[in-house]
Short mmCIF file of C-alpha atoms in Angstrom, two decimals:
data_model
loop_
_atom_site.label_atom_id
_atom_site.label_comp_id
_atom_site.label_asym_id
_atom_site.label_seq_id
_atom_site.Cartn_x
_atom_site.Cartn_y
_atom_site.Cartn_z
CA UNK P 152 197.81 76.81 252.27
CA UNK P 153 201.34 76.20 250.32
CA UNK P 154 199.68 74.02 247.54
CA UNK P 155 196.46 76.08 247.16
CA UNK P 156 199.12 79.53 246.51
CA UNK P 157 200.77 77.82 244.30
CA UNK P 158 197.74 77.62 242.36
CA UNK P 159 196.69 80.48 242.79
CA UNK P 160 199.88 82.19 241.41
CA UNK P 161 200.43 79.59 238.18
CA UNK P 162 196.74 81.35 237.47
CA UNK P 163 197.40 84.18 237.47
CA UNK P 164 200.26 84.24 235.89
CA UNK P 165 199.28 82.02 232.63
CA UNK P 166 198.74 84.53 229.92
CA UNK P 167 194.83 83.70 228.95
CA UNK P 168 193.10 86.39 228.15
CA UNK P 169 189.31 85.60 225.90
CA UNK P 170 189.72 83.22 223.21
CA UNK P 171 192.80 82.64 224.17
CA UNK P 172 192.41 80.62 227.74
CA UNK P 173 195.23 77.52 226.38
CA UNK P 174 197.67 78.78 229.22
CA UNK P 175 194.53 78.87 231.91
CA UNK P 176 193.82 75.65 230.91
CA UNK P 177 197.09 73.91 231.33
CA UNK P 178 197.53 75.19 234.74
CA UNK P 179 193.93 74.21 236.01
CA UNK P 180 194.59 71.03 234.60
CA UNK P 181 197.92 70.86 236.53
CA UNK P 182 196.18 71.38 240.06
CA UNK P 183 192.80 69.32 239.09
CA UNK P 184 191.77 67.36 242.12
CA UNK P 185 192.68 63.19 240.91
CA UNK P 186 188.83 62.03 241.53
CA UNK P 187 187.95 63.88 238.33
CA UNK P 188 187.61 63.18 234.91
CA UNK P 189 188.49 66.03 232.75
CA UNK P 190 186.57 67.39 229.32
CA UNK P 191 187.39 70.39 227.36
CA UNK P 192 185.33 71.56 224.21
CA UNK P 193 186.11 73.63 221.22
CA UNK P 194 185.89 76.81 223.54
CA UNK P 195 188.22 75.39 225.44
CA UNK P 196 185.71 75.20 227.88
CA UNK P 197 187.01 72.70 230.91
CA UNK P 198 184.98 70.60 232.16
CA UNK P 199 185.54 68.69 236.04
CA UNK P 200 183.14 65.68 236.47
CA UNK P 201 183.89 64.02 239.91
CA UNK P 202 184.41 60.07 239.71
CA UNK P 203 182.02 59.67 242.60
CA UNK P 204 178.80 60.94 240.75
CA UNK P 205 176.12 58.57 240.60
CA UNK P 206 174.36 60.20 237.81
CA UNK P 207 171.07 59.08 239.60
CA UNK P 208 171.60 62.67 241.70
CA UNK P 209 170.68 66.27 240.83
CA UNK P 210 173.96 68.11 239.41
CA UNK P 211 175.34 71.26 240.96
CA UNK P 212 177.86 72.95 239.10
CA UNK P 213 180.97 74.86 239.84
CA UNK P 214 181.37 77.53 237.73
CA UNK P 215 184.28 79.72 236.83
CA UNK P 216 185.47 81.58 234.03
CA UNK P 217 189.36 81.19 233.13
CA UNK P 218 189.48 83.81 230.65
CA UNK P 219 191.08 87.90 232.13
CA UNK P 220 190.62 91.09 230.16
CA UNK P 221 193.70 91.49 227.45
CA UNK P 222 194.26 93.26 224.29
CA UNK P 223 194.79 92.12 220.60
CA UNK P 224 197.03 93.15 217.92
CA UNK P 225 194.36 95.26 215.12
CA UNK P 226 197.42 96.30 212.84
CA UNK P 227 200.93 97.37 212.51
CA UNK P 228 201.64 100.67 211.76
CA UNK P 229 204.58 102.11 208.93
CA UNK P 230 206.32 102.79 211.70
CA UNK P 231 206.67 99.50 213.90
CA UNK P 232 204.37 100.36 216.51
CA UNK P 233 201.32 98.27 217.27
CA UNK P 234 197.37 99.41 217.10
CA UNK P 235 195.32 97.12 219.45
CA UNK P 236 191.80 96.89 220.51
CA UNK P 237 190.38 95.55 223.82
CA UNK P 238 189.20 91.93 225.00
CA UNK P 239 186.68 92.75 227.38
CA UNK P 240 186.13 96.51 229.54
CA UNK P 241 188.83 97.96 230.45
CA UNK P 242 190.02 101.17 233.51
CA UNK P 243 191.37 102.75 230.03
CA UNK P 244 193.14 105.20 232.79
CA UNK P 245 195.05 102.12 233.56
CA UNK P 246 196.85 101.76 230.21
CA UNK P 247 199.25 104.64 229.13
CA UNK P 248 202.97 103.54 230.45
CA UNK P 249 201.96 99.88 231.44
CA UNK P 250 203.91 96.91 230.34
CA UNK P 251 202.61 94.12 228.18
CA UNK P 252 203.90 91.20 226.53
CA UNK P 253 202.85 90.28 222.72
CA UNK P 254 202.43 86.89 221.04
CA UNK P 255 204.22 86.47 218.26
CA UNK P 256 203.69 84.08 215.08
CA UNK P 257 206.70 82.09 217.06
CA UNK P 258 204.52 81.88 220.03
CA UNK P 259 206.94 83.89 222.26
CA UNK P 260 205.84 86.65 224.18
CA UNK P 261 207.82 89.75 223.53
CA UNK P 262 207.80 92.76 225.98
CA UNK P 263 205.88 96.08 224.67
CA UNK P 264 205.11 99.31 226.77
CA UNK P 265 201.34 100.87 225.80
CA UNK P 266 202.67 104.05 224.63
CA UNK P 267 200.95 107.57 224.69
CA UNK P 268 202.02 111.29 222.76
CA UNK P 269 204.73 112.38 225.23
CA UNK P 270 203.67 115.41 227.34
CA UNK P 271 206.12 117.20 225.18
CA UNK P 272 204.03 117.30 222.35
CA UNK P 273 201.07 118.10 223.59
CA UNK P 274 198.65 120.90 222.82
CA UNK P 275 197.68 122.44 225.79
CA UNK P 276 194.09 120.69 225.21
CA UNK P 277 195.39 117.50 225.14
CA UNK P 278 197.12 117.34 228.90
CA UNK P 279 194.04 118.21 230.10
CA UNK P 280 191.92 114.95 229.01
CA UNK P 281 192.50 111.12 229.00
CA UNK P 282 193.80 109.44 225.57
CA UNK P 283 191.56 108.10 223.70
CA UNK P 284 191.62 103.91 222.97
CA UNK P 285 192.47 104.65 219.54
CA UNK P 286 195.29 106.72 219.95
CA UNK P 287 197.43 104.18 221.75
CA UNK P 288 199.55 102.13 220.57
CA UNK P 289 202.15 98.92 221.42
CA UNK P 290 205.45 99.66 221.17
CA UNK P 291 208.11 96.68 221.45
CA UNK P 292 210.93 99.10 219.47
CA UNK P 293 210.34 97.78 216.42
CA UNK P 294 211.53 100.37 213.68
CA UNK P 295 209.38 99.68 211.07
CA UNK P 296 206.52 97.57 209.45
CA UNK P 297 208.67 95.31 208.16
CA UNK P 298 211.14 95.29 211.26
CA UNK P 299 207.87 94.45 213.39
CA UNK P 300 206.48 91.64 211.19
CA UNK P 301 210.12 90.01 210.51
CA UNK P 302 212.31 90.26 213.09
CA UNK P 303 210.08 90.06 215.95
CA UNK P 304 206.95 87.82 214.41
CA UNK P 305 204.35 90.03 215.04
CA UNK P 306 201.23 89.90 212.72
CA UNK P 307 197.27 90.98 213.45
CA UNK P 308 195.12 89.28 215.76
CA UNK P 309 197.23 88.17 218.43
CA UNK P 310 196.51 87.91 222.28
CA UNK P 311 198.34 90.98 224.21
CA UNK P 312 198.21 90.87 228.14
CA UNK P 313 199.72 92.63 231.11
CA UNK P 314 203.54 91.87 231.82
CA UNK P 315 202.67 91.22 235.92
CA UNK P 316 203.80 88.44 237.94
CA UNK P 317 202.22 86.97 241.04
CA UNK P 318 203.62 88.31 244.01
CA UNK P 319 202.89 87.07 248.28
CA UNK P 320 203.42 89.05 251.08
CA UNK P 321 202.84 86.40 253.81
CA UNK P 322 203.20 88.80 257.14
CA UNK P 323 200.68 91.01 255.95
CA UNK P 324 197.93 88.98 253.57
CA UNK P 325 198.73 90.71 250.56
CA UNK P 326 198.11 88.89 247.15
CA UNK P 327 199.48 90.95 244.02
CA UNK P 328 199.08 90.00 240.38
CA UNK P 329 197.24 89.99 237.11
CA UNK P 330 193.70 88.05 236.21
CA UNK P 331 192.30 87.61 239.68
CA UNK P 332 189.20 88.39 237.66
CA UNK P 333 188.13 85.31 237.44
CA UNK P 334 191.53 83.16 238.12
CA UNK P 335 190.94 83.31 241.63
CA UNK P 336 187.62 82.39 241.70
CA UNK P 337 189.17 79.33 239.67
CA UNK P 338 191.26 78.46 242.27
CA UNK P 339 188.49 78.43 244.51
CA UNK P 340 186.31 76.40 242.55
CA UNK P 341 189.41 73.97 242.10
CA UNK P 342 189.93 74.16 245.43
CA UNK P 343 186.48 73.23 246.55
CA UNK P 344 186.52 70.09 243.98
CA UNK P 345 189.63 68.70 245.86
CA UNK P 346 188.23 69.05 249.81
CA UNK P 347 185.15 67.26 248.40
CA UNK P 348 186.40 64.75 245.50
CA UNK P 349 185.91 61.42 248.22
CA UNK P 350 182.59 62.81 250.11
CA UNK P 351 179.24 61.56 250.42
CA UNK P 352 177.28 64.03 248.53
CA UNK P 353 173.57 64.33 247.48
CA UNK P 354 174.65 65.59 244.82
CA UNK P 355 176.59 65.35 241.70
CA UNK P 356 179.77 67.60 241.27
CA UNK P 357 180.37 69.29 237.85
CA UNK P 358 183.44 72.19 237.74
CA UNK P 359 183.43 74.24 234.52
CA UNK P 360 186.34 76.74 233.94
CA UNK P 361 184.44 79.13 231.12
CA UNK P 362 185.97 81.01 228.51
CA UNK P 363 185.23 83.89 227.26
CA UNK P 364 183.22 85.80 229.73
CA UNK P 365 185.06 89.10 229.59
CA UNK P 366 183.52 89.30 225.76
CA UNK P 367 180.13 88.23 226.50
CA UNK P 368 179.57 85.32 228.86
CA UNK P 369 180.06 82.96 225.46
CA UNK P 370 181.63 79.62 226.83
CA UNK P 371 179.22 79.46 229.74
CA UNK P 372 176.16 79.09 227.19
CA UNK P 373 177.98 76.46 225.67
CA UNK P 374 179.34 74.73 229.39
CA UNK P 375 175.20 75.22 230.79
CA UNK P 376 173.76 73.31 227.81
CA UNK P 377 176.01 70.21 228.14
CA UNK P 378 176.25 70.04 231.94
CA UNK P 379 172.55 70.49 232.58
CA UNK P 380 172.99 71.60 236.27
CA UNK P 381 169.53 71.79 238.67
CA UNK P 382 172.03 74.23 240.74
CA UNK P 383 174.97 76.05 240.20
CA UNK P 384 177.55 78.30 242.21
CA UNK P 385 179.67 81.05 239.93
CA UNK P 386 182.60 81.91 241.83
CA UNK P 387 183.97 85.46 241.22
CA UNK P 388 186.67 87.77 240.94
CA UNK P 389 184.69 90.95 242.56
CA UNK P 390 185.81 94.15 242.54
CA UNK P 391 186.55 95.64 246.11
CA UNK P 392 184.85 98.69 246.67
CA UNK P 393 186.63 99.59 250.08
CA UNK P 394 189.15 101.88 248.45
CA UNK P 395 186.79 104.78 247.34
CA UNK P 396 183.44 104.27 249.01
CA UNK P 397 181.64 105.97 251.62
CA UNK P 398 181.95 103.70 254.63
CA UNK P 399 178.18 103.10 254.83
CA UNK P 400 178.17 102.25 251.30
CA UNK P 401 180.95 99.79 251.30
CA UNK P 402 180.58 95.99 250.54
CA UNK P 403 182.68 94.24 249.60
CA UNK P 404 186.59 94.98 251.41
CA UNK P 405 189.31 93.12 251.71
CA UNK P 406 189.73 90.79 254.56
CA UNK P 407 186.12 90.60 255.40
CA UNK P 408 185.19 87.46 253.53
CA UNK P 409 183.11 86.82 249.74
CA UNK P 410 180.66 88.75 248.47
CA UNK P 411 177.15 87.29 247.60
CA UNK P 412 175.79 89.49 245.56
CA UNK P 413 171.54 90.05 245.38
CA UNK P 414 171.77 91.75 241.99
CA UNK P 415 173.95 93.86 239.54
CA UNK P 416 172.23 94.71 235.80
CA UNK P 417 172.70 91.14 234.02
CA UNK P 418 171.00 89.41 236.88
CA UNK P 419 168.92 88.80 240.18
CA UNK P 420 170.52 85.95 241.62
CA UNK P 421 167.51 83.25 243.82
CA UNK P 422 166.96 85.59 245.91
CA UNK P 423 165.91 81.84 248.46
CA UNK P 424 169.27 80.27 247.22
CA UNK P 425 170.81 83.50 248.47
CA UNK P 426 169.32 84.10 251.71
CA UNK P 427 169.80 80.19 252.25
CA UNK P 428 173.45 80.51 251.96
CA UNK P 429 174.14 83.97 253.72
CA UNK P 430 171.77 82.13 256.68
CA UNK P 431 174.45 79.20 256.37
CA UNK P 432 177.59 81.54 256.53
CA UNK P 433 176.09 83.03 259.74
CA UNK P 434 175.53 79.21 261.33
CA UNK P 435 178.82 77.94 260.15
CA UNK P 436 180.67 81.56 260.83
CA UNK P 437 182.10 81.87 257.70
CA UNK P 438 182.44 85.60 256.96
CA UNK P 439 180.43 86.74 254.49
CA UNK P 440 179.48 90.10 252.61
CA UNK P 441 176.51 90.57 250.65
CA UNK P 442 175.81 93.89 248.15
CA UNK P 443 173.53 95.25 245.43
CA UNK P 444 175.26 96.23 242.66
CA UNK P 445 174.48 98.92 240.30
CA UNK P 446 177.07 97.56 237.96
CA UNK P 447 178.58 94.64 236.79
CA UNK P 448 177.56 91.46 235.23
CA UNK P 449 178.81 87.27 235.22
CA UNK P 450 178.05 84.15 234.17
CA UNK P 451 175.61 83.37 237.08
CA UNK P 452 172.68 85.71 234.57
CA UNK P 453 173.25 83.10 231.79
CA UNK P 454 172.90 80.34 233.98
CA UNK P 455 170.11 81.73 235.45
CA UNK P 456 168.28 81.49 232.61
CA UNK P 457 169.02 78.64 231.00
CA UNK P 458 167.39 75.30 229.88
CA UNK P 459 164.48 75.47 232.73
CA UNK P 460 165.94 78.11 235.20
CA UNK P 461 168.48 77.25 237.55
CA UNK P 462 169.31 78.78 240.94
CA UNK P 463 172.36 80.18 241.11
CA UNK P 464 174.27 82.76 243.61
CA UNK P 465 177.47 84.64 243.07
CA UNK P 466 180.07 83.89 245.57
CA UNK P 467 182.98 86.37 244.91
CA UNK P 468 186.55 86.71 245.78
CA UNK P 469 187.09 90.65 246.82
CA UNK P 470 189.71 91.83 244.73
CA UNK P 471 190.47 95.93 243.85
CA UNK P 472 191.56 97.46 240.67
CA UNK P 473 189.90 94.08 238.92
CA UNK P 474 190.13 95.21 235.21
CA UNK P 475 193.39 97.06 235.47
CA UNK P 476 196.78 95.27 234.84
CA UNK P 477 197.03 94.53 238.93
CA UNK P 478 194.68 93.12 241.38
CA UNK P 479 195.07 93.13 245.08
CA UNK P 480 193.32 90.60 246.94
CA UNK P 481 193.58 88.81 250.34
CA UNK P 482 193.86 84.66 250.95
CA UNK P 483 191.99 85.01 254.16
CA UNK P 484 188.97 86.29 251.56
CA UNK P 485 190.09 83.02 249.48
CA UNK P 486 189.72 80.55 252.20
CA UNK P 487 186.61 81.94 253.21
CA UNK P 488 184.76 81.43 249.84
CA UNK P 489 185.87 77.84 249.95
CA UNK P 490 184.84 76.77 253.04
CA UNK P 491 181.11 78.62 252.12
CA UNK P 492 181.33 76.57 249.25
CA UNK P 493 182.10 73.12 250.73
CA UNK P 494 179.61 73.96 253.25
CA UNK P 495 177.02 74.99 250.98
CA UNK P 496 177.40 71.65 248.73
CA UNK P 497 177.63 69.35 251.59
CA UNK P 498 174.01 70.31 252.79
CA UNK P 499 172.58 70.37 249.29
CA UNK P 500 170.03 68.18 248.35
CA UNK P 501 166.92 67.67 245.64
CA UNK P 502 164.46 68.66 248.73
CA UNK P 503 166.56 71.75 249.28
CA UNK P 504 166.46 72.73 245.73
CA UNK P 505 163.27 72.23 244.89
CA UNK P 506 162.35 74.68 247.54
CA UNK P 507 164.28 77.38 245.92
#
């Protein structure tokens, strides 16, 4: 469990957020299983091909996406402060009075507070509705234009994310920090390479850590084509819906294992892959929650799709507040979706497949 937190909190913590995934990509390189061979493309797409494939067996791949939701620098105003515009949907409540860090041309990142019109000068119109996106701005006390662009190094069109570190509260379960959405579903697909890098599968084991998801599902179109999977799993960073739900309504909490999810509006996932692996969950008594979602959307529609069609199911780490600056999430929920997976991979054959 040490190890697997570790990784855990060196991804969420890298600063990664779409285009951007270097930092993402240096840590899941740092906690790669050693019976891999390791790709990346221009996307800085990763690819995890397990020394052990035969290449004679059907390929079922382990996707992920290492990009999180972030900002980026539009322009720098007369007066020092920042405009920005979003990479990927963000809780825009979330955002006036939260702490980011900036890129600068130096590559450091410099501390900046998302700053609103104090209440102070308000009209009495404005206190009554949100900000708009466009009204926001970065401040890192910069002065002036030339202050901003000199002294600290900022210029347009670089990566802004939250200013959040990982935090563990071991007595109670309580996982704290930024990117969950998807870096914990990374971890999990890392994870499940490394308890299965010296099996005997019937399969061959392909991880892919995507970019750019947040802005479009791009790197996985890229990742599909050149893997050329006949089945796929796309682990998640779900949002937990336990917080604000109607108890008959909720599922997917904290503490009560992944989510599989039948549908949201990008995608029906096989609805025979599905019921095949929520069947397994119940045999191997892996907790498991399942949920239709009326939201949403993930790599698992693009590879769906793709090349000739290939089943694919959602398994997703409950997290709340995903798409905020902090997500809280549980490691019992983590463990869970990685023994699902390992279990689901180590039945897996062509016969199997075919019949989905």
């Amino acid at each position: 469990m040490k190890e697997a937190l570790k990784m855990i909190e060196a991804l969420s913590n890298a600063k990664a957020p779409s285009g951007f995934e270097d930092q993402a990509v240096a840590a899941a390189r740092a906690y790669a299983p050693g019976e891999y061979r390791l790709e990346e493309d221009c996307l800085r797409n990763l690819y995890l091909y397990r020394n052990a494939n035969t290449g004679d067996k059907p390929v079922f791949l382990l996707d992920a996406h290492g990009d999180e939701v972030g900002f980026m620098v539009h322009s720098i105003k007369p007066n020092g402060t920042l405009r920005f515009v979003t990479l990927g949907g963000w809780n825009l409540s979330a955002l006036p009075s939260s702490r980011v860090l900036v890129r600068n041309k130096w590559g450091e990142f410099i501390p900046g507070v998302i700053a609103a019109k104090p209440v102070h000068f308000m009209t009495a119109e404005e206190r009554t509705r949100l900000p708009s996106l466009s009204s926001l701005v970065i401040d890192i006390g910069a002065t002036s234009y030339d202050e901003a662009v000199n002294a600290f190094g900022i210029r347009i069109g670089e990566p802004v994310v939250s200013d959040v570190e990982f935090r563990y509260d071991d007595k109670r379960d309580v996982m704290i920090g930024k990117g969950f959405d998807c870096r914990i579903g990374c971890a999990a697909m890392l994870e499940t390479l490394r308890r299965l890098e010296k099996e005997d599968l019937k399969v061959d084991l392909v991880g892919l850590m995507s970019a750019q998801e947040e802005v479009g599902e791009r790197g996985i179109r890229v990742g599909v084509n050149r893997v050329k999977p006949k089945i796929a799993i796309c682990f998640e960073g779900c949002p937990a819906d336990d917080t604000f739900t109607e108890p008959y309504a909720i599922q997917t909490a904290l503490k009560k294992g992944p989510m599989l999810r039948f549908m949201d509006v990008s995608v029906i996932c096989s609805p025979r892959y599905q019921r095949y692996v929520l069947d397994l969950a119940e045999e191997k008594q892996i907790p498991v929650q399942a949920s239709v979602r009326e939201g949403g959307g993930n790599n698992g529609a693009i590879i769906n799709t793709a090349l000739d069609g290939i089943p694919v199911v959602v398994i997703g780490v409950p997290v709340r507040y995903i798409h905020s600056h902090y997500g809280i999430a549980s490691y019992y929920d983590f463990e869970a979706t990685v023994n699902l997976a390992v279990e689901v991979i180590r039945s897996m054959s062509q016969e199997i497949i075919d019949s989905f």
